mmCIF file of N, CA, C and O in Angstrom:
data_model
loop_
_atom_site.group_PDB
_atom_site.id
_atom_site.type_symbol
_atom_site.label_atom_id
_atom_site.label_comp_id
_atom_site.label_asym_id
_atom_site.label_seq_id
_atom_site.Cartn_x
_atom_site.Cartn_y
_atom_site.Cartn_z
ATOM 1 N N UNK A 1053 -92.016 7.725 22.863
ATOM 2 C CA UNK A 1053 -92.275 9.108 22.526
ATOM 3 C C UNK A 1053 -90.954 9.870 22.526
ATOM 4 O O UNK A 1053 -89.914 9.447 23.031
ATOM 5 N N UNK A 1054 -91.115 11.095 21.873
ATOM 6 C CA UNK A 1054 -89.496 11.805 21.598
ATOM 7 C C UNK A 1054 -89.213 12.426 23.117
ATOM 8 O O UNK A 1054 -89.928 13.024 23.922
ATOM 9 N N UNK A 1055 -88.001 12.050 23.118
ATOM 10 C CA UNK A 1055 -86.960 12.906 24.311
ATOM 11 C C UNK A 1055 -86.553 14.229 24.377
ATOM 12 O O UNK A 1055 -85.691 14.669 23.616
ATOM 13 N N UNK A 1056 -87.169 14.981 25.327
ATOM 14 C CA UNK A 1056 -86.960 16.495 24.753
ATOM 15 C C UNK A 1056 -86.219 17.333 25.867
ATOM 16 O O UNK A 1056 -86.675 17.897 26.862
ATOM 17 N N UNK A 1057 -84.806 17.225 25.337
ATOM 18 C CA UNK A 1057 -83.996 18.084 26.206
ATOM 19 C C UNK A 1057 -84.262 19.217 26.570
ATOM 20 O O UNK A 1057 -84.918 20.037 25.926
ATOM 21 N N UNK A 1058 -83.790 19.363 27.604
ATOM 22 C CA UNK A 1058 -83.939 21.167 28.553
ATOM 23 C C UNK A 1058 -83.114 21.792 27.500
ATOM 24 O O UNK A 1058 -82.478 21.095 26.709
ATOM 25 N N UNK A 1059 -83.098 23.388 27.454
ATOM 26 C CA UNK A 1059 -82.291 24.297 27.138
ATOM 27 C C UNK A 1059 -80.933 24.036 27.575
ATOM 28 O O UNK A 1059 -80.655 23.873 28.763
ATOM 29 N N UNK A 1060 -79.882 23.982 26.414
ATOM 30 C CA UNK A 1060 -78.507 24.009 26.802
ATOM 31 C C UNK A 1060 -78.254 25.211 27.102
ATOM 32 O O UNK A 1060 -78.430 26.290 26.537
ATOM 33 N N UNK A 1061 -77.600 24.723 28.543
ATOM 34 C CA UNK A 1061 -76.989 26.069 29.482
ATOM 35 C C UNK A 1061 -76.560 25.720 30.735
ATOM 36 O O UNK A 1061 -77.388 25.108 31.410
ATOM 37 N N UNK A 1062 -75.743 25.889 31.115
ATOM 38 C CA UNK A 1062 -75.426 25.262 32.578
ATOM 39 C C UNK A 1062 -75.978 25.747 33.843
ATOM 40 O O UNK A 1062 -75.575 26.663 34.560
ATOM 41 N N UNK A 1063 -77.203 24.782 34.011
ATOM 42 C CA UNK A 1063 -77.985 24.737 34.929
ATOM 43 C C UNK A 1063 -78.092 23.390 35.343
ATOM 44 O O UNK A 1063 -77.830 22.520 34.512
ATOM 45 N N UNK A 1064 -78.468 23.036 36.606
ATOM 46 C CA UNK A 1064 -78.648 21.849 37.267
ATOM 47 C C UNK A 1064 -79.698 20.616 36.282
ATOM 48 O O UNK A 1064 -79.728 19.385 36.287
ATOM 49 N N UNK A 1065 -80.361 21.521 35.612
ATOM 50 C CA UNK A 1065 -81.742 20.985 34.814
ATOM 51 C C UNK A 1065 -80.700 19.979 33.769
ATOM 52 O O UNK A 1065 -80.628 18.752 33.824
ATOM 53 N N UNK A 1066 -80.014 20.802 32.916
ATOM 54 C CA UNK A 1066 -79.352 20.422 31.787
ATOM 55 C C UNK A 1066 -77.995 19.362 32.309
ATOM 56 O O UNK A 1066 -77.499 18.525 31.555
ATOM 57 N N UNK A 1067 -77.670 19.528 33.315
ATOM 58 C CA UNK A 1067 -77.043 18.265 33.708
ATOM 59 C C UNK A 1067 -77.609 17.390 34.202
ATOM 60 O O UNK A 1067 -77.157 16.259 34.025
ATOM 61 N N UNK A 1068 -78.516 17.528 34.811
ATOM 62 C CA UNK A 1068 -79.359 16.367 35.087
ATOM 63 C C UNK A 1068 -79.404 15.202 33.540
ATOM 64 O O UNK A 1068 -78.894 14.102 33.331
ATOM 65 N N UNK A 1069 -80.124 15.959 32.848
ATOM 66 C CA UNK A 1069 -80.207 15.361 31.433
ATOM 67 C C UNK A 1069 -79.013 14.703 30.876
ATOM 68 O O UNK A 1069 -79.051 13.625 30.283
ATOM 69 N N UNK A 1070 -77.746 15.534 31.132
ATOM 70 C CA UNK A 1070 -76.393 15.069 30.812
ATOM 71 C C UNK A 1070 -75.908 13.675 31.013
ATOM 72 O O UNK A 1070 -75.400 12.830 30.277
ATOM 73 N N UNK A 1071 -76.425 13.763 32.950
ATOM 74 C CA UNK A 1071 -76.234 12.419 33.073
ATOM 75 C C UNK A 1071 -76.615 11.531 33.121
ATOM 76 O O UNK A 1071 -76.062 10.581 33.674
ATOM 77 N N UNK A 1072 -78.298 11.477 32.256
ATOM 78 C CA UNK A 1072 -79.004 10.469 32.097
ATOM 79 C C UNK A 1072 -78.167 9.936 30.549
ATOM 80 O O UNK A 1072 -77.737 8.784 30.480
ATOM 81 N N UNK A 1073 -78.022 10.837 29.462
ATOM 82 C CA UNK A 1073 -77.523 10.936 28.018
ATOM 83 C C UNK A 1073 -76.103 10.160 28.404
ATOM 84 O O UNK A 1073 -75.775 9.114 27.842
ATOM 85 N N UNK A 1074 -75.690 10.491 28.934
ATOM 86 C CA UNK A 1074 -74.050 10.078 29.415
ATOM 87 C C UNK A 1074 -73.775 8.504 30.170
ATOM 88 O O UNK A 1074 -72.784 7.776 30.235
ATOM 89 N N UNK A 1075 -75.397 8.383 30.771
ATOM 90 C CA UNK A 1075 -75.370 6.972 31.418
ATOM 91 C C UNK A 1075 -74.843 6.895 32.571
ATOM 92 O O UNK A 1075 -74.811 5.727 32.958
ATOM 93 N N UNK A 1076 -74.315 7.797 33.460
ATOM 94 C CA UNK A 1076 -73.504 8.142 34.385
ATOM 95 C C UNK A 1076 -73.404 7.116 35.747
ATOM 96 O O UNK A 1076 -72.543 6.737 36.541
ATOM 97 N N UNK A 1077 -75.190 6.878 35.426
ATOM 98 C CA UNK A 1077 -75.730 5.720 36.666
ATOM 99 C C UNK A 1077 -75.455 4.340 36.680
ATOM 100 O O UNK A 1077 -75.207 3.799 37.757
ATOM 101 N N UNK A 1078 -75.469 3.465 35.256
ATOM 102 C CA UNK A 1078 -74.795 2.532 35.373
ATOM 103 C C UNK A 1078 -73.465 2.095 36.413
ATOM 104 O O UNK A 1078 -73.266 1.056 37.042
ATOM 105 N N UNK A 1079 -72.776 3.172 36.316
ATOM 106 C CA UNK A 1079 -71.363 2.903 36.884
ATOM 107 C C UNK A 1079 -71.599 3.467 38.483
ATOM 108 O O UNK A 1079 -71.098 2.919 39.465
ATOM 109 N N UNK A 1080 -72.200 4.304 38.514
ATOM 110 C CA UNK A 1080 -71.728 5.468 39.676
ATOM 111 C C UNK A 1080 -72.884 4.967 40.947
ATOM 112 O O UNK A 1080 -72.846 5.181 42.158
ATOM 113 N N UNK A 1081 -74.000 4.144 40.019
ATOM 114 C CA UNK A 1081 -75.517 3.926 41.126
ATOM 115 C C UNK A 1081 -76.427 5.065 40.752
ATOM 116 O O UNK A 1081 -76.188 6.257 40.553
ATOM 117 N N UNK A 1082 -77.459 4.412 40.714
ATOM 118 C CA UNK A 1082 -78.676 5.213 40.573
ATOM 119 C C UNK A 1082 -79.049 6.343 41.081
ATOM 120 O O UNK A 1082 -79.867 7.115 40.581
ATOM 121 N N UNK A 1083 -78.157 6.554 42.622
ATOM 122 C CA UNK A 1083 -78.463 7.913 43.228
ATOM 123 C C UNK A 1083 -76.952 8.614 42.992
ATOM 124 O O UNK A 1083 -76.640 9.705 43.468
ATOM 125 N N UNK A 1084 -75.981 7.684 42.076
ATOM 126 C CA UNK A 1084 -74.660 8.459 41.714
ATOM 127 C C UNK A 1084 -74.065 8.341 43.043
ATOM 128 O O UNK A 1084 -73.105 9.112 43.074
ATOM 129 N N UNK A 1085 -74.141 7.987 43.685
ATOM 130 C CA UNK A 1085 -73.291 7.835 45.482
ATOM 131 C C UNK A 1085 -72.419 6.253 45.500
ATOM 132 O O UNK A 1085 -72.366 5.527 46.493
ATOM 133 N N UNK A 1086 -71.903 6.010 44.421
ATOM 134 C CA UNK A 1086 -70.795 4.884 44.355
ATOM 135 C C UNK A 1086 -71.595 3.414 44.158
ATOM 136 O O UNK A 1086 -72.583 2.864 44.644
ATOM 137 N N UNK A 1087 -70.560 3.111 43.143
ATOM 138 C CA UNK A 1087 -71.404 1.412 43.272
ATOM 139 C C UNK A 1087 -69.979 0.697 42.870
ATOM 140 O O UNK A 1087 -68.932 0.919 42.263
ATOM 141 N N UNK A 1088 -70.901 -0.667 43.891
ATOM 142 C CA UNK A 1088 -69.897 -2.172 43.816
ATOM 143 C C UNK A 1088 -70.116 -3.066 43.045
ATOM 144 O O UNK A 1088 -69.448 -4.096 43.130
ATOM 145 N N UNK A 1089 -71.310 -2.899 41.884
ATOM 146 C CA UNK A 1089 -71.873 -4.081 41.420
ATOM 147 C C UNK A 1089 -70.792 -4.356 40.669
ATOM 148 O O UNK A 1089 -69.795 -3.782 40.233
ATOM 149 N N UNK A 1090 -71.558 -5.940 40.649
ATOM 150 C CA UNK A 1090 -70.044 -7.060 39.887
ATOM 151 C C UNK A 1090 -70.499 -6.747 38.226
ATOM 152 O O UNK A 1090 -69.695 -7.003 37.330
ATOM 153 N N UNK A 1091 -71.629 -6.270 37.971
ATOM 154 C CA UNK A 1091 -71.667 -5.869 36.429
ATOM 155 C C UNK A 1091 -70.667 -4.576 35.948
ATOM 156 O O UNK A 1091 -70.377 -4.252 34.796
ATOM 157 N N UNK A 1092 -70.289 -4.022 37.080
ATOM 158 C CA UNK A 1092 -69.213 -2.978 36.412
ATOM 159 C C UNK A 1092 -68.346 -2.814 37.294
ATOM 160 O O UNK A 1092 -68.561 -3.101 38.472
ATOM 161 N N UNK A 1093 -66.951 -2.206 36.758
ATOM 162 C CA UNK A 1093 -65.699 -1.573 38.127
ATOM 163 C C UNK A 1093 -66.794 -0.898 38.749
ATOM 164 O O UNK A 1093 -67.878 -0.469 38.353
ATOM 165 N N UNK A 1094 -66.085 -0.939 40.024
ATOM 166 C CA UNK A 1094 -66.376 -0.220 41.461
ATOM 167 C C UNK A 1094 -65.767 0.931 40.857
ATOM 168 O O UNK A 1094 -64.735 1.105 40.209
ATOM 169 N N UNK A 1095 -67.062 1.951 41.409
ATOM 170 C CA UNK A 1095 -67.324 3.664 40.737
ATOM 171 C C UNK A 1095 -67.214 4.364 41.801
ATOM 172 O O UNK A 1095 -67.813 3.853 42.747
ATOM 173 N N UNK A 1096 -66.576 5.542 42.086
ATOM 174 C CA UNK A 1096 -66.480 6.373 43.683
ATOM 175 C C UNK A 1096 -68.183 6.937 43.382
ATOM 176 O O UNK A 1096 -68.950 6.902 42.419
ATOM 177 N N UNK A 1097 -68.233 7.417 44.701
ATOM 178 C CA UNK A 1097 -69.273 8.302 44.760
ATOM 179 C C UNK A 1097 -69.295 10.009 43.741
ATOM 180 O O UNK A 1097 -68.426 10.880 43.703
ATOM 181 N N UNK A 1098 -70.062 9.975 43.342
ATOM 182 C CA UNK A 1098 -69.925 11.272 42.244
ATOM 183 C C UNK A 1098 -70.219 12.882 43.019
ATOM 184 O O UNK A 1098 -69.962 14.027 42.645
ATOM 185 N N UNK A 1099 -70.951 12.259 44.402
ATOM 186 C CA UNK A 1099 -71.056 13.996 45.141
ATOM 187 C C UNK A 1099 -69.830 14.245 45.614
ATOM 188 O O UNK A 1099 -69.886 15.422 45.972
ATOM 189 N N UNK A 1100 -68.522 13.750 45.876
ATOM 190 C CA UNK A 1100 -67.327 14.067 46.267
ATOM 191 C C UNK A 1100 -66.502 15.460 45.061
ATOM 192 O O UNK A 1100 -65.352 15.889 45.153
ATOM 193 N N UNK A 1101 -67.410 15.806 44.187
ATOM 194 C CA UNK A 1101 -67.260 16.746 43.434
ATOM 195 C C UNK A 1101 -67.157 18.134 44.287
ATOM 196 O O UNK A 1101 -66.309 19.012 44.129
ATOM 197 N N UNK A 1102 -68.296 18.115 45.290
ATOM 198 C CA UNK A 1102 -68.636 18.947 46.410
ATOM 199 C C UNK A 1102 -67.383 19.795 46.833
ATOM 200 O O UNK A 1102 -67.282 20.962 47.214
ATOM 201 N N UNK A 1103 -66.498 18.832 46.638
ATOM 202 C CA UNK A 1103 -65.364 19.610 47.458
ATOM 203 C C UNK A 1103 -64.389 19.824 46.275
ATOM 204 O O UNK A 1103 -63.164 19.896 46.360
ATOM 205 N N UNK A 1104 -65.157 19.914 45.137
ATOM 206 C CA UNK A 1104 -63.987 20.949 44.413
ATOM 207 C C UNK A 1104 -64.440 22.162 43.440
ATOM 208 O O UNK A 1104 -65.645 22.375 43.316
ATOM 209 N N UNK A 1105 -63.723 22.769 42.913
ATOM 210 C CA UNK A 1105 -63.863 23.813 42.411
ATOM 211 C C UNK A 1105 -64.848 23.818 41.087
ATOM 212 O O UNK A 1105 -64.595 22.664 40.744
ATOM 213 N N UNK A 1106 -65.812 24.291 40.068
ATOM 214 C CA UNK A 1106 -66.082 24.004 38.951
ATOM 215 C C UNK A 1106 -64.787 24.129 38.275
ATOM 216 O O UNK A 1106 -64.594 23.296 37.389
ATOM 217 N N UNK A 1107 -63.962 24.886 38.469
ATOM 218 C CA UNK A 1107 -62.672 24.909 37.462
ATOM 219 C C UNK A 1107 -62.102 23.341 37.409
ATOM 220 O O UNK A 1107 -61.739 22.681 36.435
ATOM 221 N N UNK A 1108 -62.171 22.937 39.054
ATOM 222 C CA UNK A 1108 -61.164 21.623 39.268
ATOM 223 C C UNK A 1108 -62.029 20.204 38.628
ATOM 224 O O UNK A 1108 -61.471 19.139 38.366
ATOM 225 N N UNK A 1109 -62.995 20.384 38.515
ATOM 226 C CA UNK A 1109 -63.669 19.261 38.104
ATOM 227 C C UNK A 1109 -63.554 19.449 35.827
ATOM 228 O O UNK A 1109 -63.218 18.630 34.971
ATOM 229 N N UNK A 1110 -63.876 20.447 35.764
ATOM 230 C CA UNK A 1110 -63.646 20.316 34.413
ATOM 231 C C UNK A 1110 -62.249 20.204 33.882
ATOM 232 O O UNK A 1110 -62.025 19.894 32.712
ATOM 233 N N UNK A 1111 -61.149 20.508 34.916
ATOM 234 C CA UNK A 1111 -59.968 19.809 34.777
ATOM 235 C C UNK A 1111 -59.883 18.362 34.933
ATOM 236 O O UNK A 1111 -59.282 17.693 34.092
ATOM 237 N N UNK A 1112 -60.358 17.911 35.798
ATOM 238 C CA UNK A 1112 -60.093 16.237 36.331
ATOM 239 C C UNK A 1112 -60.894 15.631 34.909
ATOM 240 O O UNK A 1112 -60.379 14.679 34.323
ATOM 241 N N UNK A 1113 -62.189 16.245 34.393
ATOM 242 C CA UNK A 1113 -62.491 15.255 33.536
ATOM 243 C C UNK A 1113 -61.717 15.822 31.931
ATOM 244 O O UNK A 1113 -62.190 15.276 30.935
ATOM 245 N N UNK A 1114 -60.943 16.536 31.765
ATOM 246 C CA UNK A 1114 -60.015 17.030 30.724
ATOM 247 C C UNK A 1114 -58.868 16.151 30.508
ATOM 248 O O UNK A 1114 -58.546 15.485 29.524
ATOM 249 N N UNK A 1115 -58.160 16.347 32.002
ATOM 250 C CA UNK A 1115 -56.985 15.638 32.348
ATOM 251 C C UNK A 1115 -56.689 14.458 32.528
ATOM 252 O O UNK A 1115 -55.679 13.986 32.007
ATOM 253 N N UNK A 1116 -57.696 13.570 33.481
ATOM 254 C CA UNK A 1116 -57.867 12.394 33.882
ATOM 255 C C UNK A 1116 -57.360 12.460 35.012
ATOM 256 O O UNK A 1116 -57.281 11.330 35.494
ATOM 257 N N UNK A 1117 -56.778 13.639 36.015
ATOM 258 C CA UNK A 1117 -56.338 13.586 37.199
ATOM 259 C C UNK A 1117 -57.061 14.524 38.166
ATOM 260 O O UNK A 1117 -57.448 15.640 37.820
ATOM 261 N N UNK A 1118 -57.209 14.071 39.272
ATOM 262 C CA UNK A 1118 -58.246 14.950 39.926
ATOM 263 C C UNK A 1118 -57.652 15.697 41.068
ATOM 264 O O UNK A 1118 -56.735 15.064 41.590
ATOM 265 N N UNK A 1119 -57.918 16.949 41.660
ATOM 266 C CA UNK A 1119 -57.374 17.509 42.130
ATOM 267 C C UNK A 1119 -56.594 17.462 43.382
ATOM 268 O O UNK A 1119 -56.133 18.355 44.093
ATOM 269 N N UNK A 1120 -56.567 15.671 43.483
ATOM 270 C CA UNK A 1120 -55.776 15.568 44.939
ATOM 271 C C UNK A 1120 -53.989 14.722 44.166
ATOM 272 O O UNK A 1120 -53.029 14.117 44.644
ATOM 273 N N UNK A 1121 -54.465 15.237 42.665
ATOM 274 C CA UNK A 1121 -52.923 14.099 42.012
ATOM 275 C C UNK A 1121 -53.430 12.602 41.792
ATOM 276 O O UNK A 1121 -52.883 11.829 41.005
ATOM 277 N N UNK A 1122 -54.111 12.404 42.273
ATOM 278 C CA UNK A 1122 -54.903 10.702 41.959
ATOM 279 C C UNK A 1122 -55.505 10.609 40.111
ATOM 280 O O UNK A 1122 -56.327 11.165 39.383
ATOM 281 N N UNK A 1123 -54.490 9.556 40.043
ATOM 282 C CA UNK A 1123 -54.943 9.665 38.384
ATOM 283 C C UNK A 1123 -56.802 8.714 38.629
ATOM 284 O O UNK A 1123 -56.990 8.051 39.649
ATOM 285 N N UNK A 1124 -57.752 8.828 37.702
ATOM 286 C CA UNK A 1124 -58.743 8.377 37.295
ATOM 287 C C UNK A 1124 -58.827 6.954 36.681
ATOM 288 O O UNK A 1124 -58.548 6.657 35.519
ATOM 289 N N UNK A 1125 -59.205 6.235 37.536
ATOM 290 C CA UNK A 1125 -59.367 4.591 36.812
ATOM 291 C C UNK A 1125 -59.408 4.699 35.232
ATOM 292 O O UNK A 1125 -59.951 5.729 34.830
ATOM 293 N N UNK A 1126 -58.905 3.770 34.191
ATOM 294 C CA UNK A 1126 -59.011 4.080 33.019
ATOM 295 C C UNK A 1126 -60.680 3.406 32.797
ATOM 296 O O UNK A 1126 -61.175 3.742 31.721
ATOM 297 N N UNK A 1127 -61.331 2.755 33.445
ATOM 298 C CA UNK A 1127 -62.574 2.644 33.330
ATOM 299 C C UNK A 1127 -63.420 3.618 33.348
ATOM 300 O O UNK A 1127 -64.575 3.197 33.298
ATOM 301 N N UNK A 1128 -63.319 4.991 33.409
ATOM 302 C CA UNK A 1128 -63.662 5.529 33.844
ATOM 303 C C UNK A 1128 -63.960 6.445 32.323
ATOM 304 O O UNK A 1128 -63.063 7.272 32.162
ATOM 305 N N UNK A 1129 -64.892 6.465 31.328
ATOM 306 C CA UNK A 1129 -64.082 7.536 30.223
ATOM 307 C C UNK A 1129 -64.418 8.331 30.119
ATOM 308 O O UNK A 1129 -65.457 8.627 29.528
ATOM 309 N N UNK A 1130 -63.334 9.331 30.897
ATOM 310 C CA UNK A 1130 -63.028 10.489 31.006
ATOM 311 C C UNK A 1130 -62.559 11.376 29.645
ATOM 312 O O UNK A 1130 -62.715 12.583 29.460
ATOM 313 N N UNK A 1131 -61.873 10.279 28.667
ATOM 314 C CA UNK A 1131 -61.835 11.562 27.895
ATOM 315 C C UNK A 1131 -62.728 11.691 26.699
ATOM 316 O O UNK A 1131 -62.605 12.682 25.980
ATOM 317 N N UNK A 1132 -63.651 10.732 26.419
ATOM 318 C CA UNK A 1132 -65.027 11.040 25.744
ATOM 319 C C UNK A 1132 -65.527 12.033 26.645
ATOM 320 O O UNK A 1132 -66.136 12.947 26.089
ATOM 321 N N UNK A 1133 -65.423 12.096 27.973
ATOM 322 C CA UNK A 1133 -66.463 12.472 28.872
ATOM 323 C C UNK A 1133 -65.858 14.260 28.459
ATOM 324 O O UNK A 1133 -66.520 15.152 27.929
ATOM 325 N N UNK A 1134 -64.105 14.319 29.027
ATOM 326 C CA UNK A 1134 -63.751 15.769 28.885
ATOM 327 C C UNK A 1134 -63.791 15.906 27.189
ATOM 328 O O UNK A 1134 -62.653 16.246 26.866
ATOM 329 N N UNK A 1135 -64.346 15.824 26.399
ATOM 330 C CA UNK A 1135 -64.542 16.494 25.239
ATOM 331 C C UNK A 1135 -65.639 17.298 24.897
ATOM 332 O O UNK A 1135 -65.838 17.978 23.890
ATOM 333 N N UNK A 1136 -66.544 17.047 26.236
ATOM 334 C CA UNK A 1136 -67.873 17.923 26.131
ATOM 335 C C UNK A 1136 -67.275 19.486 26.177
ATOM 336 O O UNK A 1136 -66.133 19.876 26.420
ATOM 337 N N UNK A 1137 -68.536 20.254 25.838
ATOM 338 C CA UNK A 1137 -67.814 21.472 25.912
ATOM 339 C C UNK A 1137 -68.199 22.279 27.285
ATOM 340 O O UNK A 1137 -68.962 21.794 28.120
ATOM 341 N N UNK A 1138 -67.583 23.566 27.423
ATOM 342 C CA UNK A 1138 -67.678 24.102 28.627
ATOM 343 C C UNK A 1138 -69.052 24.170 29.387
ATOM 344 O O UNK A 1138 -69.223 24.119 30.605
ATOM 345 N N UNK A 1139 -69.915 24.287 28.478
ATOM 346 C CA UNK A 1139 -71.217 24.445 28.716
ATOM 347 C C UNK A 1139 -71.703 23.110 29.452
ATOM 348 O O UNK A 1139 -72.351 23.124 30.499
ATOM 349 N N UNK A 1140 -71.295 21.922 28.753
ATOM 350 C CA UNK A 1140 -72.163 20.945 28.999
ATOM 351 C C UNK A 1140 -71.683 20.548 30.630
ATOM 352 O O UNK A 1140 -72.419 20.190 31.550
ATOM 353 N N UNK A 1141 -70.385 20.718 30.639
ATOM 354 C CA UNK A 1141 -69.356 19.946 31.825
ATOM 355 C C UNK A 1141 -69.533 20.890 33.026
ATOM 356 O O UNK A 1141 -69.485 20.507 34.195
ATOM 357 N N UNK A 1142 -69.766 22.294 32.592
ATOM 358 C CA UNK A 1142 -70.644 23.346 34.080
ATOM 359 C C UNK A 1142 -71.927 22.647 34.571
ATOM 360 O O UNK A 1142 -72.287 22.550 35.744
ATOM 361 N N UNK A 1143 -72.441 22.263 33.679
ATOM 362 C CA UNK A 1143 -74.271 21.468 33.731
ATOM 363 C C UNK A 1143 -73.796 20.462 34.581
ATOM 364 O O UNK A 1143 -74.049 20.590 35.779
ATOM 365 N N UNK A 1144 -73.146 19.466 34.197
ATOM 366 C CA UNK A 1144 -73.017 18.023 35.094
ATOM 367 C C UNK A 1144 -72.781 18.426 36.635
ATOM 368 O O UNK A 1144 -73.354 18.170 37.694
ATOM 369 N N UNK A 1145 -71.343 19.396 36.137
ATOM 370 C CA UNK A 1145 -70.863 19.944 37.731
ATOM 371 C C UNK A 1145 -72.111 20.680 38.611
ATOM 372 O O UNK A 1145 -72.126 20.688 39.841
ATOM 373 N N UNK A 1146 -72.863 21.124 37.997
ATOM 374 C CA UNK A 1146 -73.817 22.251 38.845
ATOM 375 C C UNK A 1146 -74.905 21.331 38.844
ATOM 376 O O UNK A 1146 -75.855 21.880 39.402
ATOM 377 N N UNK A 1147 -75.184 20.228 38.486
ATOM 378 C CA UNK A 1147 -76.146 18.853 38.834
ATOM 379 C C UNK A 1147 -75.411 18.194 40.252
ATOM 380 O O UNK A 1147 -76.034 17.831 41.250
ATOM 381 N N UNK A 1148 -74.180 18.150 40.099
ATOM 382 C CA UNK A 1148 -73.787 16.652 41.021
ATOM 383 C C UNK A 1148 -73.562 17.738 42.353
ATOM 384 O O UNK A 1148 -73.514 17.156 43.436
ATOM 385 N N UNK A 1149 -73.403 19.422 42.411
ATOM 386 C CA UNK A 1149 -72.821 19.580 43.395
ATOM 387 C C UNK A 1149 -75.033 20.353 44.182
ATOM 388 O O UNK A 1149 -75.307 20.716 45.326
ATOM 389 N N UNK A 1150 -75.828 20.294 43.148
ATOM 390 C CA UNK A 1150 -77.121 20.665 44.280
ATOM 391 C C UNK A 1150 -77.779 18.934 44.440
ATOM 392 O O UNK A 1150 -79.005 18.819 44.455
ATOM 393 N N UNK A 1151 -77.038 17.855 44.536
ATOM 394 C CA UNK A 1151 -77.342 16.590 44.760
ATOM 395 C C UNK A 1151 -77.835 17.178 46.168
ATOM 396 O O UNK A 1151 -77.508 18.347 46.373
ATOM 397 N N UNK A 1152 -78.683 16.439 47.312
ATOM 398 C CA UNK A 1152 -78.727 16.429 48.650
ATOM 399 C C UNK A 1152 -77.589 15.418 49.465
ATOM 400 O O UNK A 1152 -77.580 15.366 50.695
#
């Protein structure tokens, strides 16, 4: 049956969706809290976003460097990922940071 996205707007809703569309879980684990599996590089945990800014996170995925100077595994693709637009990359951020 058809897939019917939330309203684009940066809300927790619309990133949620983001990071199903984006696949985010493959790499990161199903609850996004880091994975080791041998089917993909070892992925950090994705709530460590928590501790940064929305500005600093839509930089890290722009840049490929995240706000402690640590460049981003090139497994990681970041810059398909930073080509979303402002809208979409507030959504992910305002998903990963009301995680529990």
């Amino acid at each position: 049956e058809p897939i019917v996205a939330p309203h684009k707007e940066a809300t927790p809703e619309y990133g949620r969706f983001m990071i199903s569309f984006l696949d985010c879980t493959s790499c990161h684990g199903d609850d996004l809290n880091g994975s080791t599996s041998s089917l993909a590089p070892p992925a950090p945990s994705l709530r460590l976003v928590r501790n940064w800014t929305e500005e600093e996170f839509i930089t890290t995925l722009r840049t490929g460097i995240d706000p402690s100077g640590h460049e981003i595994s090139p497994s990681m693709p970041w810059r398909s990922t930073g080509r979303l637009d402002d809208v979409e990359l507030s959504a992910l951020y305002q998903y990963l940071v009301s995680l529990p």
